[in-house]
Amino acid sequence: MLPGFLARAFEALLDREGRSLHLRAAGGALLVLVVVMLTGSWAVIAAEQGASRANLTTYPRALWWSVETATTVGYGDFYPVTLWGRMVGAVMMVVGITTYGIVTAALATWFVGREGKRRGRIAREVGTDVHALHERFDRLERLLASRPKDD
């Protein structure tokens, strides 16, 4: 059931017509992050199973650890003690940092795009006003040129 849901969610995020590239990239990155956090939680439990001093022994603890790790908060309450567990943690860190970077870039692109549209609209309005002013000046110059000169 979960793979079908993930496939439909992935398709809905990435294959929508009319959605901008940065929005699709951010949605895809968030989807990858969720999948990595869910599977990483399971993988770290498998890696830590049977290790002495292991504190990632239940899925809720591992899920909390994956959220802490992906967001780079790292409270230190849960941590992997085996090599494989630490490798899962390293993947979680890289994916988390990358995802938040993509989301931040998408937000920045959205803000810049809105500002660009606003400036373009203002430039068009000002351009129309400038054109009307040029026409008025041209008429005034013609009127002044056709007027007889007083000596």
PDB file of C-alpha atoms in Angstrom:
ATOM      1  CA  MET A   1       0.000   0.000   0.000  1.00  0.00           C
ATOM      2  CA  LEU A   2       2.745   2.477   0.908  1.00  0.00           C
ATOM      3  CA  PRO A   3       4.708   2.132  -2.375  1.00  0.00           C
ATOM      4  CA  GLY A   4       1.515   2.798  -4.367  1.00  0.00           C
ATOM      5  CA  PHE A   5       0.793   5.869  -2.270  1.00  0.00           C
ATOM      6  CA  LEU A   6       4.367   7.098  -2.693  1.00  0.00           C
ATOM      7  CA  ALA A   7       4.190   6.578  -6.452  1.00  0.00           C
ATOM      8  CA  ARG A   8       0.921   8.548  -6.678  1.00  0.00           C
ATOM      9  CA  ALA A   9       2.295  11.317  -4.437  1.00  0.00           C
ATOM     10  CA  PHE A  10       5.498  11.490  -6.473  1.00  0.00           C
ATOM     11  CA  GLU A  11       3.507  11.689  -9.718  1.00  0.00           C
ATOM     12  CA  ALA A  12       1.214  14.366  -8.295  1.00  0.00           C
ATOM     13  CA  LEU A  13       4.165  16.493  -7.209  1.00  0.00           C
ATOM     14  CA  LEU A  14       6.352  16.167 -10.283  1.00  0.00           C
ATOM     15  CA  ASP A  15       4.080  15.620 -13.276  1.00  0.00           C
ATOM     16  CA  ARG A  16       1.604  18.461 -12.823  1.00  0.00           C
ATOM     17  CA  GLU A  17       1.200  20.797 -15.783  1.00  0.00           C
ATOM     18  CA  GLY A  18       1.468  24.443 -14.896  1.00  0.00           C
ATOM     19  CA  ARG A  19       3.591  23.963 -11.803  1.00  0.00           C
ATOM     20  CA  SER A  20       6.904  25.739 -11.876  1.00  0.00           C
ATOM     21  CA  LEU A  21      10.156  23.835 -11.879  1.00  0.00           C
ATOM     22  CA  HIS A  22      11.262  25.142  -8.480  1.00  0.00           C
ATOM     23  CA  LEU A  23       7.974  24.058  -6.879  1.00  0.00           C
ATOM     24  CA  ARG A  24       8.287  20.575  -8.386  1.00  0.00           C
ATOM     25  CA  ALA A  25      11.910  20.330  -7.229  1.00  0.00           C
ATOM     26  CA  ALA A  26      10.997  21.345  -3.685  1.00  0.00           C
ATOM     27  CA  GLY A  27       8.096  18.885  -3.603  1.00  0.00           C
ATOM     28  CA  GLY A  28      10.265  16.078  -4.931  1.00  0.00           C
ATOM     29  CA  ALA A  29      13.011  16.842  -2.415  1.00  0.00           C
ATOM     30  CA  LEU A  30      10.535  16.817   0.461  1.00  0.00           C
ATOM     31  CA  LEU A  31       9.143  13.503  -0.734  1.00  0.00           C
ATOM     32  CA  VAL A  32      12.653  12.034  -0.913  1.00  0.00           C
ATOM     33  CA  LEU A  33      13.349  13.358   2.595  1.00  0.00           C
ATOM     34  CA  VAL A  34      10.231  11.696   4.021  1.00  0.00           C
ATOM     35  CA  VAL A  35      11.112   8.385   2.354  1.00  0.00           C
ATOM     36  CA  VAL A  36      14.723   8.576   3.600  1.00  0.00           C
ATOM     37  CA  MET A  37      13.564   9.421   7.128  1.00  0.00           C
ATOM     38  CA  LEU A  38      11.102   6.510   7.221  1.00  0.00           C
ATOM     39  CA  THR A  39      13.497   3.957   5.727  1.00  0.00           C
ATOM     40  CA  GLY A  40      16.476   5.400   7.605  1.00  0.00           C
ATOM     41  CA  SER A  41      14.635   4.900  10.892  1.00  0.00           C
ATOM     42  CA  TRP A  42      14.099   1.264  10.041  1.00  0.00           C
ATOM     43  CA  ALA A  43      17.700   0.853   8.797  1.00  0.00           C
ATOM     44  CA  VAL A  44      19.255   2.356  11.925  1.00  0.00           C
ATOM     45  CA  ILE A  45      17.243  -0.021  14.123  1.00  0.00           C
ATOM     46  CA  ALA A  46      18.505  -2.960  12.035  1.00  0.00           C
ATOM     47  CA  ALA A  47      22.086  -1.658  12.244  1.00  0.00           C
ATOM     48  CA  GLU A  48      21.947  -1.038  15.990  1.00  0.00           C
ATOM     49  CA  GLN A  49      20.212  -4.292  16.897  1.00  0.00           C
ATOM     50  CA  GLY A  50      22.231  -6.226  19.453  1.00  0.00           C
ATOM     51  CA  ALA A  51      24.911  -3.549  19.874  1.00  0.00           C
ATOM     52  CA  SER A  52      25.992  -2.713  23.395  1.00  0.00           C
ATOM     53  CA  ARG A  53      25.063   0.835  24.466  1.00  0.00           C
ATOM     54  CA  ALA A  54      22.499   1.002  21.608  1.00  0.00           C
ATOM     55  CA  ASN A  55      19.744   3.493  22.370  1.00  0.00           C
ATOM     56  CA  LEU A  56      17.946   3.372  19.015  1.00  0.00           C
ATOM     57  CA  THR A  57      15.990   0.223  19.726  1.00  0.00           C
ATOM     58  CA  THR A  58      12.397   1.203  18.876  1.00  0.00           C
ATOM     59  CA  TYR A  59      10.873   2.709  15.753  1.00  0.00           C
ATOM     60  CA  PRO A  60       9.449   5.802  17.523  1.00  0.00           C
ATOM     61  CA  ARG A  61      12.882   6.606  18.962  1.00  0.00           C
ATOM     62  CA  ALA A  62      14.528   6.028  15.587  1.00  0.00           C
ATOM     63  CA  LEU A  63      11.948   8.199  13.838  1.00  0.00           C
ATOM     64  CA  TRP A  64      12.578  11.013  16.334  1.00  0.00           C
ATOM     65  CA  TRP A  65      16.318  10.568  15.781  1.00  0.00           C
ATOM     66  CA  SER A  66      15.841  10.774  12.008  1.00  0.00           C
ATOM     67  CA  VAL A  67      13.916  14.048  12.337  1.00  0.00           C
ATOM     68  CA  GLU A  68      16.643  15.456  14.611  1.00  0.00           C
ATOM     69  CA  THR A  69      19.355  14.322  12.219  1.00  0.00           C
ATOM     70  CA  ALA A  70      17.707  15.494   8.996  1.00  0.00           C
ATOM     71  CA  THR A  71      17.045  18.927  10.464  1.00  0.00           C
ATOM     72  CA  THR A  72      20.588  19.029  11.913  1.00  0.00           C
ATOM     73  CA  VAL A  73      19.207  19.798  15.375  1.00  0.00           C
ATOM     74  CA  GLY A  74      20.809  16.766  16.988  1.00  0.00           C
ATOM     75  CA  TYR A  75      19.773  16.999  20.634  1.00  0.00           C
ATOM     76  CA  GLY A  76      22.057  14.096  21.462  1.00  0.00           C
ATOM     77  CA  ASP A  77      19.390  12.122  23.284  1.00  0.00           C
ATOM     78  CA  PHE A  78      19.539   9.339  20.670  1.00  0.00           C
ATOM     79  CA  TYR A  79      22.507   8.464  18.480  1.00  0.00           C
ATOM     80  CA  PRO A  80      23.868   5.444  16.604  1.00  0.00           C
ATOM     81  CA  VAL A  81      26.816   3.574  18.097  1.00  0.00           C
ATOM     82  CA  THR A  82      27.673   1.179  15.242  1.00  0.00           C
ATOM     83  CA  LEU A  83      29.478   1.955  12.001  1.00  0.00           C
ATOM     84  CA  TRP A  84      26.437   1.060   9.876  1.00  0.00           C
ATOM     85  CA  GLY A  85      24.179   3.151  12.081  1.00  0.00           C
ATOM     86  CA  ARG A  86      26.489   6.129  11.684  1.00  0.00           C
ATOM     87  CA  MET A  87      26.546   5.619   7.914  1.00  0.00           C
ATOM     88  CA  VAL A  88      22.743   5.743   7.896  1.00  0.00           C
ATOM     89  CA  GLY A  89      23.044   8.941   9.942  1.00  0.00           C
ATOM     90  CA  ALA A  90      25.464  10.454   7.423  1.00  0.00           C
ATOM     91  CA  VAL A  91      23.048   9.748   4.558  1.00  0.00           C
ATOM     92  CA  MET A  92      20.241  11.266   6.620  1.00  0.00           C
ATOM     93  CA  MET A  93      22.299  14.424   7.221  1.00  0.00           C
ATOM     94  CA  VAL A  94      23.226  14.879   3.564  1.00  0.00           C
ATOM     95  CA  VAL A  95      19.664  14.330   2.349  1.00  0.00           C
ATOM     96  CA  GLY A  96      18.270  16.641   5.038  1.00  0.00           C
ATOM     97  CA  ILE A  97      20.700  19.471   4.336  1.00  0.00           C
ATOM     98  CA  THR A  98      20.182  19.118   0.586  1.00  0.00           C
ATOM     99  CA  THR A  99      16.404  19.101   0.931  1.00  0.00           C
ATOM    100  CA  TYR A 100      16.288  22.198   3.092  1.00  0.00           C
ATOM    101  CA  GLY A 101      18.643  23.916   0.666  1.00  0.00           C
ATOM    102  CA  ILE A 102      16.347  23.090  -2.248  1.00  0.00           C
ATOM    103  CA  VAL A 103      13.261  24.264  -0.363  1.00  0.00           C
ATOM    104  CA  THR A 104      15.014  27.507   0.616  1.00  0.00           C
ATOM    105  CA  ALA A 105      16.080  28.073  -2.989  1.00  0.00           C
ATOM    106  CA  ALA A 106      12.523  27.410  -4.202  1.00  0.00           C
ATOM    107  CA  LEU A 107      11.129  29.964  -1.750  1.00  0.00           C
ATOM    108  CA  ALA A 108      13.734  32.517  -2.787  1.00  0.00           C
ATOM    109  CA  THR A 109      12.950  31.899  -6.460  1.00  0.00           C
ATOM    110  CA  TRP A 110       9.252  32.357  -5.768  1.00  0.00           C
ATOM    111  CA  PHE A 111       9.842  35.673  -3.973  1.00  0.00           C
ATOM    112  CA  VAL A 112      12.186  36.937  -6.689  1.00  0.00           C
ATOM    113  CA  GLY A 113       9.700  35.880  -9.377  1.00  0.00           C
ATOM    114  CA  ARG A 114       6.870  37.758  -7.696  1.00  0.00           C
ATOM    115  CA  GLU A 115       9.034  40.863  -7.383  1.00  0.00           C
ATOM    116  CA  GLY A 116      10.059  40.548 -11.035  1.00  0.00           C
ATOM    117  CA  LYS A 117       6.425  40.330 -12.121  1.00  0.00           C
ATOM    118  CA  ARG A 118       5.582  43.374  -9.996  1.00  0.00           C
ATOM    119  CA  ARG A 119       8.455  45.360 -11.464  1.00  0.00           C
ATOM    120  CA  GLY A 120       7.502  44.287 -14.979  1.00  0.00           C
ATOM    121  CA  ARG A 121       3.934  45.449 -14.430  1.00  0.00           C
ATOM    122  CA  ILE A 122       5.166  48.792 -13.087  1.00  0.00           C
ATOM    123  CA  ALA A 123       7.592  49.152 -16.003  1.00  0.00           C
ATOM    124  CA  ARG A 124       4.756  48.546 -18.485  1.00  0.00           C
ATOM    125  CA  GLU A 125       2.573  51.120 -16.726  1.00  0.00           C
ATOM    126  CA  VAL A 126       5.409  53.637 -16.576  1.00  0.00           C
ATOM    127  CA  GLY A 127       6.318  52.879 -20.189  1.00  0.00           C
ATOM    128  CA  THR A 128       2.779  53.752 -21.273  1.00  0.00           C
ATOM    129  CA  ASP A 129       2.941  56.991 -19.281  1.00  0.00           C
ATOM    130  CA  VAL A 130       6.339  57.867 -20.753  1.00  0.00           C
ATOM    131  CA  HIS A 131       5.046  57.246 -24.267  1.00  0.00           C
ATOM    132  CA  ALA A 132       2.078  59.570 -23.632  1.00  0.00           C
ATOM    133  CA  LEU A 133       4.447  62.239 -22.275  1.00  0.00           C
ATOM    134  CA  HIS A 134       6.639  61.980 -25.386  1.00  0.00           C
ATOM    135  CA  GLU A 135       3.596  62.465 -27.589  1.00  0.00           C
ATOM    136  CA  ARG A 136       2.576  65.577 -25.612  1.00  0.00           C
ATOM    137  CA  PHE A 137       6.075  67.036 -25.821  1.00  0.00           C
ATOM    138  CA  ASP A 138       6.135  66.372 -29.570  1.00  0.00           C
ATOM    139  CA  ARG A 139       2.823  68.212 -29.963  1.00  0.00           C
ATOM    140  CA  LEU A 140       4.095  71.131 -27.878  1.00  0.00           C
ATOM    141  CA  GLU A 141       7.278  71.318 -29.952  1.00  0.00           C
ATOM    142  CA  ARG A 142       5.248  71.328 -33.193  1.00  0.00           C
ATOM    143  CA  LEU A 143       3.011  74.058 -31.807  1.00  0.00           C
ATOM    144  CA  LEU A 144       6.008  76.128 -30.772  1.00  0.00           C
ATOM    145  CA  ALA A 145       7.724  75.569 -34.109  1.00  0.00           C
ATOM    146  CA  SER A 146       4.657  76.667 -36.081  1.00  0.00           C
ATOM    147  CA  ARG A 147       4.267  79.857 -34.061  1.00  0.00           C
ATOM    148  CA  PRO A 148       5.652  82.996 -35.685  1.00  0.00           C
ATOM    149  CA  LYS A 149       8.761  84.377 -34.013  1.00  0.00           C
ATOM    150  CA  ASP A 150       8.627  87.811 -32.478  1.00  0.00           C
ATOM    151  CA  ASP A 151      11.722  89.895 -33.137  1.00  0.00           C
TER     152      ASP A 151
END
